[in-house]
CSV table of C-alpha atoms in Angstrom, one decimal:
chain,number,residue,atom,x,y,z
A,1029,MET,CA,83.3,129.3,137.8
A,1030,SER,CA,81.3,126.5,139.5
A,1031,ARG,CA,81.3,126.8,143.3
A,1032,LYS,CA,81.4,123.8,145.5
A,1033,PRO,CA,77.8,122.8,146.2
A,1034,GLU,CA,76.7,122.4,149.8
A,1035,LYS,CA,75.4,118.9,149.4
A,1036,LEU,CA,76.0,116.4,146.6
A,1037,ILE,CA,72.9,114.4,147.5
A,1038,ASP,CA,69.7,116.0,148.6
A,1039,LYS,CA,67.1,115.0,151.2
A,1040,LYS,CA,65.2,112.9,148.8
A,1041,GLY,CA,68.4,110.9,148.0
A,1042,LEU,CA,68.8,112.4,144.6
A,1043,ARG,CA,72.0,113.7,143.1
A,1044,LEU,CA,72.9,117.1,141.7
A,1045,ASP,CA,71.5,116.3,138.2
A,1046,GLY,CA,68.5,114.5,139.7
A,1047,ARG,CA,69.7,111.0,139.3
A,1048,LYS,CA,69.2,108.1,141.8
A,1049,PRO,CA,72.4,106.8,143.3
A,1050,ASP,CA,72.4,103.7,141.0
A,1051,GLU,CA,71.3,105.5,137.9
A,1052,LEU,CA,73.5,106.0,134.8
A,1053,ARG,CA,73.6,109.2,132.8
A,1054,PRO,CA,71.8,109.1,129.5
A,1055,ILE,CA,74.0,107.4,126.9
A,1056,LYS,CA,74.0,107.7,123.1
A,1057,ILE,CA,76.3,105.6,121.0
A,1058,GLU,CA,76.9,105.7,117.3
A,1059,VAL,CA,79.2,103.4,115.3
A,1060,GLY,CA,81.0,104.1,112.0
A,1061,VAL,CA,81.0,107.9,112.2
A,1062,LEU,CA,84.4,108.6,110.7
A,1063,PRO,CA,84.7,107.4,107.0
A,1064,ASN,CA,88.5,108.0,106.9
A,1065,THR,CA,89.2,105.4,109.6
A,1066,ASP,CA,88.8,101.7,109.5
A,1067,GLY,CA,86.5,101.7,112.5
A,1068,SER,CA,85.0,104.4,114.7
A,1069,ALA,CA,82.5,105.2,117.4
A,1070,TYR,CA,81.0,108.2,119.1
A,1071,ILE,CA,79.7,108.2,122.6
A,1072,GLN,CA,77.7,110.7,124.5
A,1073,GLN,CA,77.4,109.9,128.2
A,1074,GLY,CA,75.7,112.8,130.0
A,1075,LYS,CA,77.8,115.8,129.0
A,1076,ASN,CA,80.8,113.6,127.8
A,1077,LYS,CA,81.3,113.7,124.1
A,1078,ILE,CA,84.0,111.3,122.9
A,1079,LEU,CA,85.1,110.2,119.5
A,1080,ALA,CA,87.2,107.0,118.9
A,1081,GLY,CA,88.8,106.0,115.7
A,1082,VAL,CA,90.8,102.9,114.8
A,1083,TYR,CA,93.4,102.4,112.0
A,1084,GLY,CA,94.8,99.0,111.1
A,1085,PRO,CA,96.1,96.4,111.3
A,1086,ARG,CA,98.7,98.0,109.1
A,1087,GLU,CA,102.5,98.2,108.8
A,1088,LEU,CA,103.9,99.7,111.9
A,1089,HIS,CA,106.1,102.8,111.7
A,1090,PRO,CA,108.7,103.1,113.1
A,1091,LYS,CA,109.4,99.6,112.0
A,1092,HIS,CA,111.6,98.6,115.0
A,1093,LEU,CA,108.6,98.7,117.3
A,1094,ALA,CA,107.0,95.8,115.4
A,1095,LEU,CA,106.8,92.4,117.2
A,1096,PRO,CA,107.4,89.2,115.4
A,1097,ASP,CA,104.6,87.3,117.0
A,1098,ARG,CA,101.8,89.8,117.5
A,1099,THR,CA,100.4,93.2,116.6
A,1100,VAL,CA,101.2,96.3,118.6
A,1101,LEU,CA,98.3,98.1,120.0
A,1102,ARG,CA,98.9,101.8,120.3
A,1103,CYS,CA,96.4,104.1,122.0
A,1104,ARG,CA,96.3,107.9,122.0
A,1105,TYR,CA,93.9,109.6,124.4
A,1106,ARG,CA,93.7,113.4,124.0
A,1107,MET,CA,91.4,116.1,125.4
A,1108,ALA,CA,90.5,118.9,123.1
A,1109,PRO,CA,91.5,122.4,124.5
A,1110,PHE,CA,87.8,123.3,124.6
A,1111,SER,CA,86.7,120.1,126.4
A,1112,VAL,CA,86.8,121.6,129.9
A,1113,GLN,CA,85.9,124.9,131.4
A,1114,GLU,CA,89.4,126.2,131.8
A,1115,ARG,CA,91.2,125.8,128.5
A,1116,LYS,CA,93.3,122.7,128.5
A,1117,SER,CA,96.8,123.0,126.9
A,1118,PRO,CA,96.7,121.0,123.7
A,1119,ALA,CA,100.0,119.4,124.6
A,1120,PRO,CA,99.6,115.8,126.0
A,1121,SER,CA,99.6,116.2,129.7
A,1122,ARG,CA,100.8,113.6,132.2
A,1123,ARG,CA,97.2,112.6,132.7
A,1124,ASP,CA,96.6,112.1,128.9
A,1125,ILE,CA,99.6,109.8,128.6
A,1126,GLU,CA,98.7,107.8,131.6
A,1127,LEU,CA,95.1,107.4,130.4
A,1128,SER,CA,96.4,106.3,127.0
A,1129,LYS,CA,98.3,103.5,128.7
A,1130,VAL,CA,95.4,102.6,131.0
A,1131,ILE,CA,92.9,102.4,128.1
A,1132,ARG,CA,95.4,100.4,126.0
A,1133,GLU,CA,95.8,97.9,128.8
A,1134,ALA,CA,92.1,97.6,129.3
A,1135,LEU,CA,91.5,96.8,125.7
A,1136,GLU,CA,94.5,94.6,125.0
A,1137,PRO,CA,93.1,91.4,126.6
A,1138,SER,CA,90.1,91.6,124.4
A,1139,VAL,CA,91.9,91.7,121.0
A,1140,PHE,CA,93.5,88.6,119.3
A,1141,LEU,CA,96.9,90.3,119.0
A,1142,GLU,CA,98.6,87.2,117.6
A,1143,TYR,CA,96.5,87.2,114.4
A,1144,TYR,CA,98.4,90.0,112.8
A,1145,PRO,CA,102.1,89.7,113.5
A,1146,ARG,CA,104.5,92.6,112.6
A,1147,THR,CA,101.6,95.1,112.3
A,1148,GLY,CA,100.2,97.8,114.4
A,1149,ILE,CA,96.7,98.9,115.4
A,1150,ASP,CA,96.3,102.6,116.3
A,1151,ILE,CA,93.4,103.7,118.5
A,1152,HIS,CA,92.8,107.5,118.7
A,1153,ILE,CA,90.4,108.8,121.3
A,1154,GLU,CA,89.4,112.5,121.2
A,1155,VAL,CA,87.5,113.9,124.1
A,1156,LEU,CA,85.5,116.8,122.7
A,1157,GLN,CA,83.7,117.5,126.0
A,1158,ALA,CA,84.5,116.1,129.4
A,1159,ASP,CA,82.4,115.7,132.4
A,1160,GLY,CA,83.9,113.0,134.5
A,1161,GLY,CA,84.3,109.3,133.7
A,1162,THR,CA,85.9,109.9,130.3
A,1163,ARG,CA,88.3,107.0,130.7
A,1164,CYS,CA,85.3,104.6,131.0
A,1165,ALA,CA,83.4,106.2,128.2
A,1166,SER,CA,86.5,106.1,126.1
A,1167,ILE,CA,87.0,102.4,126.7
A,1168,THR,CA,83.4,101.7,125.7
A,1169,ALA,CA,83.7,103.7,122.5
A,1170,ALA,CA,87.2,102.4,121.6
A,1171,SER,CA,86.1,98.8,121.9
A,1172,LEU,CA,83.2,99.5,119.5
A,1173,ALA,CA,85.6,101.1,117.1
A,1174,LEU,CA,87.8,98.0,117.2
A,1175,ALA,CA,84.8,95.8,116.5
A,1176,ASP,CA,83.7,98.2,113.7
A,1177,ALA,CA,87.2,97.8,112.1
A,1178,GLY,CA,86.6,94.1,111.9
A,1179,ILE,CA,89.4,93.2,114.2
A,1180,PRO,CA,88.9,89.8,115.8
A,1181,MET,CA,88.1,90.2,119.5
A,1182,GLN,CA,87.4,87.9,122.4
A,1183,ASP,CA,84.7,90.2,123.7
A,1184,LEU,CA,83.6,93.8,123.7
A,1185,VAL,CA,84.9,95.8,126.6
A,1186,THR,CA,82.4,97.9,128.6
A,1187,ALA,CA,83.5,100.3,131.3
A,1188,CYS,CA,81.7,102.2,134.1
A,1189,ALA,CA,82.7,103.9,137.3
A,1190,ALA,CA,81.2,104.0,140.7
A,1191,GLY,CA,82.3,106.0,143.7
A,1192,LYS,CA,81.5,107.5,147.1
A,1193,VAL,CA,79.7,110.8,147.3
A,1194,ASP,CA,78.5,112.2,150.7
A,1195,ASN,CA,78.9,108.7,152.2
A,1196,THR,CA,76.7,107.1,149.6
A,1197,ILE,CA,77.9,104.7,147.0
A,1198,VAL,CA,76.8,106.0,143.6
A,1199,LEU,CA,77.1,104.9,140.0
A,1200,ASP,CA,78.7,106.8,137.1
A,1201,LEU,CA,80.1,109.9,138.7
A,1202,MET,CA,80.1,113.2,136.9
A,1203,ASP,CA,82.8,115.8,137.2
A,1204,THR,CA,81.7,117.7,140.4
A,1205,GLU,CA,81.0,114.4,142.2
A,1206,ASP,CA,84.3,113.1,141.1
A,1207,LYS,CA,86.2,116.2,142.4
A,1208,GLU,CA,84.2,116.8,145.6
A,1209,GLY,CA,83.2,113.3,146.4
A,1210,GLY,CA,85.1,110.7,148.4
A,1211,ALA,CA,86.3,108.1,146.0
A,1212,ASP,CA,86.1,106.8,142.4
A,1213,VAL,CA,86.3,103.2,141.2
A,1214,PRO,CA,86.4,102.8,137.4
A,1215,VAL,CA,85.9,99.2,136.2
A,1216,ALA,CA,86.1,97.8,132.7
A,1217,LEU,CA,84.5,94.4,132.0
A,1218,MET,CA,84.3,91.9,129.2
A,1219,PRO,CA,80.6,91.0,129.8
A,1220,ASN,CA,80.5,87.6,128.1
A,1221,LEU,CA,83.6,86.3,129.6
A,1222,ASN,CA,82.9,88.0,132.9
A,1223,ALA,CA,86.4,89.2,133.1
A,1224,ILE,CA,87.6,92.5,134.5
A,1225,THR,CA,90.2,94.3,132.4
A,1226,LEU,CA,90.5,97.5,134.4
A,1227,LEU,CA,90.1,98.2,138.0
A,1228,GLN,CA,91.3,101.4,139.6
A,1229,MET,CA,90.5,103.4,142.7
A,1230,ASP,CA,91.3,106.8,143.9
A,1231,GLY,CA,90.2,108.2,147.2
A,1232,ILE,CA,89.5,106.3,150.4
A,1233,LEU,CA,87.0,103.5,150.7
A,1234,SER,CA,86.6,100.8,153.4
A,1235,LEU,CA,86.7,97.2,152.2
A,1236,GLU,CA,82.9,96.9,152.3
A,1237,GLU,CA,82.5,100.2,150.5
A,1238,PHE,CA,85.0,99.2,147.8
A,1239,GLU,CA,83.2,95.9,147.3
A,1240,LYS,CA,79.9,97.6,147.0
A,1241,ALA,CA,81.3,100.2,144.6
A,1242,ALA,CA,83.0,97.6,142.4
A,1243,ASN,CA,79.8,95.6,142.2
A,1244,LEU,CA,77.7,98.7,141.4
A,1245,ALA,CA,80.2,99.6,138.6
A,1246,LEU,CA,80.0,96.0,137.2
A,1247,GLU,CA,76.2,96.3,137.2
A,1248,GLY,CA,76.6,99.6,135.3
A,1249,CYS,CA,78.8,97.9,132.7
A,1250,ARG,CA,76.1,95.2,132.2
A,1251,LYS,CA,73.6,98.0,131.6
A,1252,ILE,CA,75.8,99.7,129.0
A,1253,TYR,CA,76.6,96.5,127.1
A,1254,PRO,CA,73.1,96.2,125.5
A,1255,MET,CA,73.5,99.8,124.3
A,1256,GLN,CA,76.8,98.9,122.7
A,1257,LYS,CA,75.1,95.9,121.0
A,1258,GLU,CA,72.3,98.1,119.8
A,1259,ALA,CA,74.7,100.6,118.3
A,1260,LEU,CA,76.6,97.9,116.3
A,1261,LYS,CA,73.3,96.4,115.3
A,1262,ALA,CA,72.0,99.7,114.1
A,1263,LYS,CA,74.9,100.1,111.7
A,1264,TYR,CA,75.3,96.5,110.4
A,1265,VAL,CA,71.8,95.2,110.3
A,1266,SER,CA,70.4,98.1,108.3
A,1267,VAL,CA,73.4,97.8,105.9
A,1268,LYS,CA,72.6,94.1,105.4
A,1269,GLU,CA,69.0,94.8,104.6
A,1270,VAL,CA,69.8,97.3,102.0
A,1271,GLU,CA,72.1,94.7,100.3
A,1272,GLU,CA,69.4,92.1,100.2
B,1288,MET,CA,68.0,81.4,100.5
B,1289,SER,CA,70.9,79.3,99.4
B,1290,LEU,CA,72.3,79.1,102.9
B,1291,GLN,CA,69.1,77.4,104.1
B,1292,SER,CA,68.9,74.9,101.4
B,1293,SER,CA,72.4,73.6,102.2
B,1294,GLY,CA,71.2,72.7,105.7
B,1295,ARG,CA,72.5,75.9,107.3
B,1296,LYS,CA,70.4,78.3,109.2
B,1297,SER,CA,71.1,82.0,108.9
B,1298,GLY,CA,71.1,82.9,112.5
B,1299,ARG,CA,71.0,85.8,114.8
B,1300,PHE,CA,73.2,88.9,114.9
B,1301,VAL,CA,76.2,88.3,117.2
B,1302,LEU,CA,78.9,90.4,118.6
B,1303,PRO,CA,82.5,89.5,119.5
B,1304,GLY,CA,82.4,87.3,122.6
B,1305,GLU,CA,78.8,86.2,122.3
B,1306,ARG,CA,78.3,82.6,123.3
B,1307,LEU,CA,77.4,80.2,120.4
B,1308,GLY,CA,77.5,76.8,122.0
B,1309,VAL,CA,79.8,74.3,123.6
B,1310,ILE,CA,82.4,72.1,121.9
B,1311,GLU,CA,80.3,69.0,122.8
B,1312,GLU,CA,77.6,70.1,120.4
B,1313,PHE,CA,79.4,71.9,117.6
B,1314,ILE,CA,82.7,72.0,115.8
B,1315,PRO,CA,84.0,75.6,115.9
B,1316,ASP,CA,84.5,77.0,112.4
B,1317,ALA,CA,85.5,80.4,110.9
B,1318,GLY,CA,84.8,83.5,113.0
B,1319,THR,CA,84.7,81.7,116.3
B,1320,TYR,CA,87.0,80.8,119.1
B,1321,VAL,CA,86.9,78.4,122.0
B,1322,ARG,CA,87.6,79.3,125.6
B,1323,ASP,CA,87.0,76.8,128.5
B,1324,GLY,CA,85.0,74.6,126.2
B,1325,VAL,CA,82.6,77.3,125.2
B,1326,ILE,CA,82.4,78.5,121.6
B,1327,HIS,CA,82.3,82.3,121.3
B,1328,SER,CA,82.1,84.6,118.2
B,1329,ARG,CA,85.1,86.7,117.5
B,1330,VAL,CA,83.6,89.2,115.0
B,1331,VAL,CA,80.5,91.1,114.4
B,1332,GLY,CA,78.3,89.0,112.1
B,1333,ARG,CA,75.6,86.4,111.8
B,1334,ALA,CA,75.8,83.0,113.5
B,1335,LEU,CA,75.5,80.1,111.1
B,1336,LEU,CA,74.5,76.9,112.8
B,1337,ASP,CA,75.1,73.9,110.5
B,1338,LEU,CA,73.0,71.2,112.2
B,1339,LEU,CA,73.9,68.5,109.6
B,1340,ASN,CA,77.6,68.7,109.9
B,1341,LYS,CA,77.5,70.0,113.5
B,1342,ARG,CA,79.5,73.1,112.7
B,1343,VAL,CA,79.1,76.6,113.9
B,1344,SER,CA,80.6,79.7,112.2
B,1345,VAL,CA,80.1,83.4,112.1
B,1346,TYR,CA,79.4,85.1,108.8
B,1347,PRO,CA,81.2,88.5,109.2
B,1348,LEU,CA,79.2,91.6,108.5
B,1349,VAL,CA,82.3,93.8,108.9
B,1350,HIS,CA,84.9,93.5,106.1
B,1351,GLY,CA,88.0,95.0,107.6
B,1352,ALA,CA,91.3,94.0,109.1
B,1353,LYS,CA,93.0,92.7,105.9
B,1354,VAL,CA,96.7,91.9,105.7
B,1355,PRO,CA,98.5,90.5,102.6
B,1356,LYS,CA,98.4,86.7,102.5
B,1357,ASN,CA,100.0,84.2,100.2
B,1358,GLY,CA,98.0,84.3,97.0
B,1359,SER,CA,96.4,87.7,97.5
B,1360,VAL,CA,96.5,90.1,94.6
B,1361,VAL,CA,97.7,93.5,95.7
B,1362,LEU,CA,97.9,96.9,94.1
B,1363,GLY,CA,100.6,99.5,95.0
B,1364,GLN,CA,103.0,102.1,94.0
B,1365,VAL,CA,106.6,101.3,93.1
B,1366,SER,CA,108.8,103.2,95.5
B,1367,ASN,CA,112.3,102.1,94.6
B,1368,VAL,CA,113.9,100.2,91.7
B,1369,GLN,CA,117.3,98.6,91.7
B,1370,THR,CA,118.7,96.2,89.0
B,1371,GLN,CA,117.6,93.1,90.8
B,1372,ASN,CA,114.7,94.3,93.0
B,1373,ALA,CA,111.8,96.7,93.2
B,1374,THR,CA,110.0,97.7,96.3
B,1375,MET,CA,106.4,98.6,96.4
B,1376,ARG,CA,104.0,100.3,98.7
B,1377,ILE,CA,100.9,98.1,98.8
B,1378,PHE,CA,97.7,100.2,99.4
B,1379,GLN,CA,95.1,97.7,98.2
B,1380,ILE,CA,94.6,94.1,99.0
B,1381,ASP,CA,92.0,92.1,97.0
B,1382,LYS,CA,90.1,95.3,96.2
B,1383,LYS,CA,90.1,96.4,99.8
B,1384,GLN,CA,91.7,99.8,100.3
B,1385,LEU,CA,94.0,100.0,103.2
B,1386,SER,CA,94.3,102.9,105.7
B,1387,GLY,CA,98.0,102.5,105.8
B,1388,PHE,CA,100.3,100.6,103.5
B,1389,PHE,CA,102.5,97.4,103.5
B,1390,THR,CA,105.8,97.1,101.8
B,1391,GLY,CA,106.5,94.4,99.3
B,1392,ILE,CA,109.5,93.3,97.3
B,1393,LEU,CA,109.5,92.2,93.7
B,1394,HIS,CA,112.6,90.2,92.6
B,1395,ILE,CA,113.7,90.1,89.0
B,1396,SER,CA,113.3,86.3,88.9
B,1397,ASP,CA,109.6,86.6,89.7
B,1398,VAL,CA,108.7,89.2,87.0
B,1399,ARG,CA,108.2,86.9,84.0
B,1400,LEU,CA,108.6,83.3,83.1
B,1401,ARG,CA,111.4,84.1,80.7
B,1402,TYR,CA,114.7,85.8,81.5
B,1403,VAL,CA,114.6,89.5,82.3
B,1404,GLU,CA,117.7,91.6,81.8
B,1405,SER,CA,117.1,94.5,84.1
B,1406,MET,CA,114.5,95.6,86.6
B,1407,PHE,CA,114.4,99.0,84.9
B,1408,ASP,CA,112.7,97.4,82.0
B,1409,VAL,CA,109.9,96.2,84.3
B,1410,CYS,CA,108.8,99.2,86.3
B,1411,LYS,CA,110.0,102.6,87.4
B,1412,PRO,CA,109.4,104.5,90.7
B,1413,GLY,CA,105.9,106.0,90.8
B,1414,ASP,CA,104.2,103.3,88.6
B,1415,ILE,CA,101.1,101.6,89.8
B,1416,LEU,CA,101.7,97.9,89.9
B,1417,ARG,CA,99.5,94.9,90.4
B,1418,ALA,CA,101.2,91.8,91.8
B,1419,LYS,CA,100.6,88.6,93.7
B,1420,VAL,CA,102.0,87.8,97.1
B,1421,ILE,CA,104.0,84.6,96.8
B,1422,SER,CA,105.7,84.5,100.2
B,1423,GLU,CA,105.5,86.3,103.5
B,1424,LYS,CA,108.7,84.8,104.9
B,1425,ASN,CA,111.6,86.8,106.4
B,1426,ARG,CA,109.2,89.5,107.5
B,1427,THR,CA,108.7,90.8,104.0
B,1428,TYR,CA,106.0,90.3,101.4
B,1429,HIS,CA,107.6,88.8,98.2
B,1430,LEU,CA,105.6,89.6,95.1
B,1431,SER,CA,105.3,88.1,91.6
B,1432,THR,CA,104.0,89.4,88.3
B,1433,LYS,CA,104.2,86.1,86.4
B,1434,ASP,CA,100.8,86.3,84.9
B,1435,LYS,CA,99.1,88.1,82.0
B,1436,ASN,CA,96.9,90.3,84.3
B,1437,LEU,CA,99.7,91.2,86.6
B,1438,GLY,CA,102.2,94.0,86.1
B,1439,VAL,CA,102.1,97.7,85.6
B,1440,VAL,CA,98.6,99.2,85.4
B,1441,HIS,CA,99.6,102.8,85.2
B,1442,ALA,CA,103.1,104.1,84.2
B,1443,PHE,CA,104.5,107.6,84.0
B,1444,CYS,CA,107.0,109.1,81.6
B,1445,LEU,CA,110.4,109.5,83.2
B,1446,ARG,CA,111.0,112.8,81.4
B,1447,CYS,CA,107.8,114.7,81.7
B,1448,GLY,CA,105.6,112.7,84.1
B,1449,TYR,CA,102.7,112.2,81.6
B,1450,MET,CA,100.8,109.0,81.6
B,1451,LEU,CA,102.4,106.5,79.1
B,1452,GLU,CA,100.4,104.8,76.4
B,1453,LEU,CA,101.0,101.1,75.5
B,1454,LYS,CA,102.2,100.6,71.9
B,1455,ARG,CA,102.7,96.9,71.1
B,1456,GLN,CA,105.7,95.9,73.2
B,1457,GLU,CA,106.7,99.4,74.2
B,1458,MET,CA,105.4,102.4,76.1
B,1459,ARG,CA,105.2,105.8,74.5
B,1460,CYS,CA,104.7,109.1,76.1
B,1461,PRO,CA,102.0,111.0,74.1
B,1462,ARG,CA,103.4,114.4,75.2
B,1463,CYS,CA,107.1,114.2,74.7
B,1464,GLY,CA,107.4,111.0,72.6
B,1465,LYS,CA,109.8,109.2,74.9
B,1466,ILE,CA,109.8,105.4,74.4
B,1467,GLU,CA,110.1,103.3,77.6
B,1468,LYS,CA,109.8,99.6,78.6
B,1469,ARG,CA,107.5,98.1,81.2
B,1470,LYS,CA,106.0,94.7,82.2
B,1471,ALA,CA,102.4,95.8,81.6
B,1472,ALA,CA,99.3,94.1,82.8
B,1473,LEU,CA,96.8,92.9,80.3
B,1474,ASP,CA,94.4,95.7,81.2
B,1475,TYR,CA,97.1,98.5,81.2
B,1476,GLY,CA,95.6,102.0,81.3
B,1477,GLU,CA,92.0,100.8,81.4
B,1478,GLY,CA,91.2,100.8,85.2
B,1479,ALA,CA,90.5,103.9,87.1
B,1480,MET,CA,93.3,105.2,89.1
C-alpha cells in the first residue's frame, strides 16, 4: 500500500510527519482503564495504541514454575490482527515471543520480586494499533500498569527509541522510518536510578552515531517520565480528593 | 488533620523510585527502600516526613498486591474435603478481592477448640468458608476456624444444592428437608455472597 518515500527528511530538516529530528510523537497515557485487572494502562504514542494489564501477585499455575524465593514475572506481548496494514496472524509470531521476553527483562529489574515468593505476576500487553516503537511504548505502559497494581517497585521504567534516518540521528521512529531508515536503538531507563534496563540496536551505526542515538533516546525517556507521572497522578490524586 | 497533629507532614505525591532523602537524615520506614544510602519510595503514594522521630514513610494510595499473611482473615470456597483435611480456594483477603486465588488447607485439629470427629461435619465442597491464616510454612497456607466468627458463611445442600438454613446446631435444607452438619460462623447466611 504505502510506497517508499523518496526522502525521509525534507530540505527544512523536518520528518515525514513534520516532526523535528529530536521531537517525540504526541503521547497520551491513561492509568486504570481495565476494571477486571489489578492494574492497567493505555498509551497512545502517535498512531500506536497499546493496552497493558497486570494480574497478581497470585498463585502461579502451573505450580511447578513457582520459585521458592521470589515471584515469577510473566509477560505476554501480542499484536491484534487489525493492528497493522496487512492482517497479522493472531497466532504468536516469533517476533511476539521475543518481544515478550525483551519486555519482561526490561521490567524485571524494577520490581521487588523477592517480596512475594511462590507467586506469579502476569503482564498482558495488547497492541491495538502499531506504528513503530511498540516495544518502547509497551514497556512504558506495562510499568505504569505494575505501579497501578500496587506492586512495590524500585522505579518506573520509561522507554524510547532513537535511530538513523537519511544519515540523521532522530528520536522516536515511526514505522516507515524504522523500515526504510538506517538503524534503530530502543532504550529503557529507570529515570530516578539512572539505570538502563534495555538497550538494543538493529541496523548499522558507527560508534559516534550509536552514542549520539543512545543519548538522544535517553533524553526521550526523560521527556516521557513526567507524562507517566501525570497519568498516575491524574488517577490517584483525584480519587484521594473525592475520599476527603 | 490528625497526621499533622502527631508531628507528621502529609507530603507530596510520589512515584516508585522517587528520592525521599538520605539515610543520614531519616530512618526509612514503610513504603520505602534504600539504595546506595539514598531513600526512595517503592509505591505510589504520599510521602510522610516525620521530623520529630526522623522517619520517612510513604502512605500508599494504591491498595493492591495482597497475599495471605499470618493472621489475615480470608474467604474462600471449599474445593475438597477428606476426613482429616479440607482444601480451600482463597479469593478474598481482608476484604480485598483477588484476581486469582490462593490455596489453603484446614486441618481437623484447627477447626474447633474441642474434639471434632470428622471433617465432613465441618464443611462440604462448594461451601463458602471464612478462616484465619495461622501458618505459611511448607509452601502452604494453613488455616484455622477456631473462633466464633470463623467458619462456614454459606453452605449448600448436598442433595439438591439449595442454600442451607441454620437451625440451632444443625443445618436444614428449606427445599428438600435434608439435615446436615457444619461449623458455621456467627453471621452464617447474613452476608452477601
